[in-house]
mmCIF file of C-alpha atoms in Angstrom:
data_model
loop_
_atom_site.group_PDB
_atom_site.id
_atom_site.type_symbol
_atom_site.label_atom_id
_atom_site.label_comp_id
_atom_site.label_asym_id
_atom_site.label_seq_id
_atom_site.Cartn_x
_atom_site.Cartn_y
_atom_site.Cartn_z
ATOM 1 C CA MET A 617 -49.466 36.577 46.351
ATOM 2 C CA PRO A 618 -52.695 37.979 44.068
ATOM 3 C CA ILE A 619 -54.208 40.725 46.255
ATOM 4 C CA ALA A 620 -57.627 38.214 46.636
ATOM 5 C CA ASP A 621 -55.107 35.890 48.840
ATOM 6 C CA LYS A 622 -54.186 38.972 51.199
ATOM 7 C CA LEU A 623 -57.617 40.184 51.715
ATOM 8 C CA LEU A 624 -59.172 36.651 52.601
ATOM 9 C CA VAL A 625 -58.770 35.345 56.081
ATOM 10 C CA HIS A 626 -58.202 31.547 55.468
ATOM 11 C CA ARG A 627 -58.883 30.985 59.475
ATOM 12 C CA GLN A 628 -61.825 28.965 60.087
ATOM 13 C CA ARG A 629 -62.385 27.903 56.486
ATOM 14 C CA HIS A 630 -64.612 25.010 57.756
ATOM 15 C CA LEU A 631 -67.335 27.702 58.951
ATOM 16 C CA LYS A 632 -67.248 29.001 55.240
ATOM 17 C CA TRP A 633 -67.742 28.264 51.850
ATOM 18 C CA ARG A 634 -66.094 29.320 49.000
ATOM 19 C CA SER A 635 -68.962 30.187 47.017
ATOM 20 C CA LEU A 636 -68.972 33.150 49.224
ATOM 21 C CA ASP A 637 -65.617 34.451 49.132
ATOM 22 C CA TRP A 638 -66.143 36.880 46.377
ATOM 23 C CA LEU A 639 -68.638 38.659 48.777
ATOM 24 C CA GLU A 640 -65.820 38.858 51.556
ATOM 25 C CA LEU A 641 -63.319 40.353 49.159
ATOM 26 C CA ALA A 642 -65.819 43.132 47.143
ATOM 27 C CA LEU A 643 -67.079 43.910 50.850
ATOM 28 C CA MET A 644 -63.216 44.592 52.132
ATOM 29 C CA ILE A 645 -62.749 46.217 48.968
ATOM 30 C CA LEU A 646 -65.685 48.399 49.101
ATOM 31 C CA CYS A 647 -64.376 49.247 52.918
ATOM 32 C CA GLY A 648 -61.182 50.488 51.974
ATOM 33 C CA VAL A 649 -62.627 52.441 49.214
ATOM 34 C CA LEU A 650 -65.460 54.142 51.516
ATOM 35 C CA CYS A 651 -62.437 54.782 54.618
ATOM 36 C CA PHE A 652 -60.351 56.517 52.011
ATOM 37 C CA GLY A 653 -63.537 58.262 50.783
ATOM 38 C CA PHE A 654 -64.201 58.929 54.233
ATOM 39 C CA SER A 655 -60.965 60.567 54.944
ATOM 40 C CA LEU A 656 -60.516 62.382 51.615
ATOM 41 C CA SER A 657 -63.779 64.337 52.593
ATOM 42 C CA VAL A 658 -63.117 65.015 55.916
ATOM 43 C CA THR A 659 -59.535 66.171 54.826
ATOM 44 C CA ALA A 660 -61.196 68.415 52.438
ATOM 45 C CA ASP A 661 -64.007 69.524 54.201
ATOM 46 C CA ILE A 662 -61.393 70.913 56.737
ATOM 47 C CA VAL A 663 -59.208 72.604 54.226
ATOM 48 C CA THR A 664 -62.397 74.344 52.146
ATOM 49 C CA ARG A 665 -63.591 75.862 56.023
ATOM 50 C CA THR A 666 -59.279 76.608 56.887
ATOM 51 C CA ILE A 667 -59.422 79.055 53.693
ATOM 52 C CA GLY A 668 -63.031 80.158 54.190
ATOM 53 C CA HIS A 669 -64.664 78.536 51.413
ATOM 54 C CA PRO A 670 -66.318 75.938 53.070
ATOM 55 C CA TRP A 671 -68.128 73.397 50.877
ATOM 56 C CA LEU A 672 -71.430 72.724 53.069
ATOM 57 C CA TRP A 673 -72.086 69.022 50.950
ATOM 58 C CA LEU A 674 -69.139 67.914 51.959
ATOM 59 C CA GLN A 675 -70.733 66.812 55.193
ATOM 60 C CA GLU A 676 -72.912 65.013 53.516
ATOM 61 C CA VAL A 677 -70.700 62.793 51.508
ATOM 62 C CA THR A 678 -68.642 62.399 54.943
ATOM 63 C CA SER A 679 -71.632 61.433 57.064
ATOM 64 C CA THR A 680 -72.812 58.624 54.099
ATOM 65 C CA LEU A 681 -69.281 57.007 53.808
ATOM 66 C CA PHE A 682 -69.197 56.720 57.301
ATOM 67 C CA ILE A 683 -72.433 55.061 58.078
ATOM 68 C CA TYR A 684 -72.166 53.102 54.892
ATOM 69 C CA ALA A 685 -68.506 51.832 55.643
ATOM 70 C CA ILE A 686 -69.592 50.627 59.578
ATOM 71 C CA PHE A 687 -72.596 48.846 58.332
ATOM 72 C CA ILE A 688 -70.539 47.247 55.356
ATOM 73 C CA GLY A 689 -67.643 46.378 57.527
ATOM 74 C CA THR A 690 -69.970 44.599 60.436
ATOM 75 C CA ALA A 691 -70.906 42.347 57.849
ATOM 76 C CA ALA A 692 -67.125 42.217 56.471
ATOM 77 C CA ALA A 693 -66.357 41.348 60.211
ATOM 78 C CA THR A 694 -69.488 38.641 60.911
ATOM 79 C CA ARG A 695 -67.912 36.632 57.978
ATOM 80 C CA ARG A 696 -63.995 37.134 59.104
ATOM 81 C CA ASN A 697 -65.836 35.869 62.684
ATOM 82 C CA ASP A 698 -63.718 39.417 63.947
ATOM 83 C CA HIS A 699 -67.090 40.985 65.158
ATOM 84 C CA LEU A 700 -70.597 39.667 66.739
ATOM 85 C CA TYR A 701 -68.249 37.063 68.245
ATOM 86 C CA LEU A 702 -67.553 36.061 71.646
ATOM 87 C CA THR A 703 -64.746 34.401 70.647
ATOM 88 C CA ALA A 704 -62.802 33.715 74.012
ATOM 89 C CA ILE A 705 -66.085 31.871 75.452
ATOM 90 C CA SER A 706 -66.266 29.179 73.005
ATOM 91 C CA GLU A 707 -62.842 28.287 72.387
ATOM 92 C CA ALA A 708 -62.200 27.697 75.919
ATOM 93 C CA MET A 709 -64.648 24.788 75.491
ATOM 94 C CA HIS A 710 -64.310 21.312 73.630
ATOM 95 C CA GLY A 711 -67.102 18.426 72.572
ATOM 96 C CA THR A 712 -70.828 19.562 73.636
ATOM 97 C CA PRO A 713 -70.764 22.401 75.822
ATOM 98 C CA ARG A 714 -68.700 24.366 72.811
ATOM 99 C CA LEU A 715 -70.895 22.873 70.550
ATOM 100 C CA VAL A 716 -73.452 25.051 72.763
ATOM 101 C CA VAL A 717 -72.450 27.778 72.928
ATOM 102 C CA GLU A 718 -71.006 28.584 69.373
ATOM 103 C CA VAL A 719 -74.920 27.459 68.346
ATOM 104 C CA ILE A 720 -76.660 29.949 71.103
ATOM 105 C CA ILE A 721 -73.781 32.802 69.926
ATOM 106 C CA ARG A 722 -74.756 32.748 66.460
ATOM 107 C CA VAL A 723 -78.738 33.073 67.366
ATOM 108 C CA VAL A 724 -77.856 35.604 68.997
ATOM 109 C CA VAL A 725 -76.178 37.240 65.802
ATOM 110 C CA LEU A 726 -79.361 36.321 63.924
ATOM 111 C CA GLY A 727 -81.308 37.856 66.060
ATOM 112 C CA VAL A 728 -79.076 40.544 65.809
ATOM 113 C CA ALA A 729 -79.093 40.369 61.809
ATOM 114 C CA PHE A 730 -82.882 40.025 62.248
ATOM 115 C CA CYS A 731 -83.687 43.668 63.809
ATOM 116 C CA LEU A 732 -81.116 45.353 61.297
ATOM 117 C CA ILE A 733 -83.228 43.849 58.520
ATOM 118 C CA TRP A 734 -86.894 44.982 60.706
ATOM 119 C CA TYR A 735 -86.182 47.943 61.923
ATOM 120 C CA GLY A 736 -83.630 48.825 59.440
ATOM 121 C CA TYR A 737 -86.150 48.709 56.805
ATOM 122 C CA GLN A 738 -89.067 50.323 58.661
ATOM 123 C CA ASN A 739 -86.372 53.336 58.845
ATOM 124 C CA TYR A 740 -85.393 52.936 55.264
ATOM 125 C CA LEU A 741 -89.101 53.835 54.699
ATOM 126 C CA ARG A 742 -89.508 56.401 57.181
ATOM 127 C CA GLY A 743 -86.490 58.561 55.836
ATOM 128 C CA PHE A 744 -88.480 59.572 52.939
ATOM 129 C CA GLY A 745 -90.255 62.066 54.720
ATOM 130 C CA SER A 746 -87.349 63.380 56.170
ATOM 131 C CA PHE A 747 -84.620 65.593 54.046
ATOM 132 C CA ARG A 748 -80.954 66.077 53.913
ATOM 133 C CA LEU A 749 -79.559 69.904 53.658
ATOM 134 C CA PRO A 750 -78.261 71.337 51.613
ATOM 135 C CA SER A 751 -78.509 68.772 48.937
ATOM 136 C CA GLY A 752 -82.548 68.163 49.710
ATOM 137 C CA THR A 753 -81.581 63.730 48.781
ATOM 138 C CA PRO A 754 -84.451 61.934 51.284
ATOM 139 C CA ILE A 755 -82.599 60.653 54.758
ATOM 140 C CA ALA A 756 -83.612 57.329 53.853
ATOM 141 C CA SER A 757 -80.202 57.719 51.140
ATOM 142 C CA LEU A 758 -78.525 57.114 54.361
ATOM 143 C CA TYR A 759 -80.955 53.926 56.001
ATOM 144 C CA ALA A 760 -80.522 52.128 52.650
ATOM 145 C CA ILE A 761 -77.821 50.171 54.027
ATOM 146 C CA ILE A 762 -78.920 49.059 57.482
ATOM 147 C CA PRO A 763 -81.232 45.947 56.107
ATOM 148 C CA LEU A 764 -78.675 45.379 53.242
ATOM 149 C CA SER A 765 -76.181 44.803 56.109
ATOM 150 C CA GLY A 766 -78.262 42.986 58.215
ATOM 151 C CA VAL A 767 -79.153 40.429 54.971
ATOM 152 C CA LEU A 768 -75.658 40.187 54.806
ATOM 153 C CA ILE A 769 -75.031 39.580 58.298
ATOM 154 C CA GLY A 770 -77.423 36.776 58.476
ATOM 155 C CA LEU A 771 -76.267 34.751 55.314
ATOM 156 C CA PHE A 772 -72.539 35.144 57.019
ATOM 157 C CA THR A 773 -74.241 33.640 60.240
ATOM 158 C CA ILE A 774 -76.462 30.882 58.355
ATOM 159 C CA GLU A 775 -73.348 29.940 56.494
ATOM 160 C CA GLN A 776 -71.227 29.741 59.910
ATOM 161 C CA LEU A 777 -74.148 27.602 61.371
ATOM 162 C CA VAL A 778 -75.091 25.095 59.000
ATOM 163 C CA ASN A 779 -70.505 24.165 58.408
ATOM 164 C CA GLY A 780 -70.510 24.321 61.786
ATOM 165 C CA LEU A 781 -72.972 21.735 62.868
ATOM 166 C CA ARG A 782 -71.849 19.731 59.881
ATOM 167 C CA ASN A 783 -68.014 20.169 60.592
ATOM 168 C CA GLY A 784 -67.708 20.847 64.132
ATOM 169 C CA PHE A 785 -66.753 24.589 65.261
ATOM 170 C CA ASP A 786 -63.574 23.181 67.068
ATOM 171 C CA HIS A 787 -60.855 22.865 64.548
ATOM 172 C CA PRO A 788 -57.107 23.284 65.044
ATOM 173 C CA GLU A 789 -55.931 26.282 63.198
ATOM 174 C CA PRO A 790 -52.605 25.958 60.916
ATOM 175 C CA PRO A 791 -50.017 28.208 61.215
ATOM 176 C CA GLU A 792 -49.888 31.731 59.657
ATOM 177 C CA GLU A 793 -47.865 31.972 56.981
ATOM 178 C CA ASP A 794 -45.980 35.551 57.508
ATOM 179 C CA GLY A 795 -43.855 34.978 54.207
ATOM 180 C CA ALA A 796 -40.947 32.973 53.351
ATOM 181 C CA PRO A 797 -40.041 30.700 55.985
ATOM 182 C CA VAL A 798 -36.506 31.521 58.884
ATOM 183 C CA VAL A 799 -33.746 29.794 58.131
ATOM 184 C CA THR A 800 -31.110 29.874 60.965
ATOM 185 C CA GLU A 801 -27.617 29.867 60.364
ATOM 186 C CA ALA A 802 -26.817 26.084 61.626
ATOM 187 C CA GLN A 803 -29.620 24.714 58.960
ATOM 188 C CA MET A 804 -27.705 26.994 56.258
ATOM 189 C CA ARG A 805 -24.516 25.266 57.452
ATOM 190 C CA ALA A 806 -25.696 21.961 56.861
ATOM 191 C CA GLN A 807 -27.158 22.755 53.519
ATOM 192 C CA PRO A 808 -24.793 21.005 51.376
#
């Protein structure tokens, strides 16, 4: 099974466009790289401080990786319906009530995406007046990911809204395949 099949979530396929699968895959890989880099930089920061020769720039790297991982992960989780989504309420309903609740939930998420875009961009522009130490890079480098995350969350929410209104939100999920099918002893004896 290729890595792409393992990283992509196949549940709720009726709410997704196949043309955006590459973006979900890229976001998942990027999240993994960012989390690995974050862990590595924290470890290096601890080691260099313990031996008495701290690398101060590691704190900047650590905070940047952490912030980017949070916002990229939020966008990826939105596509996968793992975040910013109130499944317990909507999955207990069927028919028109479920449709209404699903649409309301996604409109709220669109509002959050709009706020991320609008206020994130304003913070990004203001960030050119403040600088990070010791490197002196503008703090806008941290804020750049916020409006981008908002755009991705908005895109994925619109994708779900369009497909949900077209195909319906209430679809039974196929059973998950966790590997080879389990064959019982009785089945083995019954085979010729």
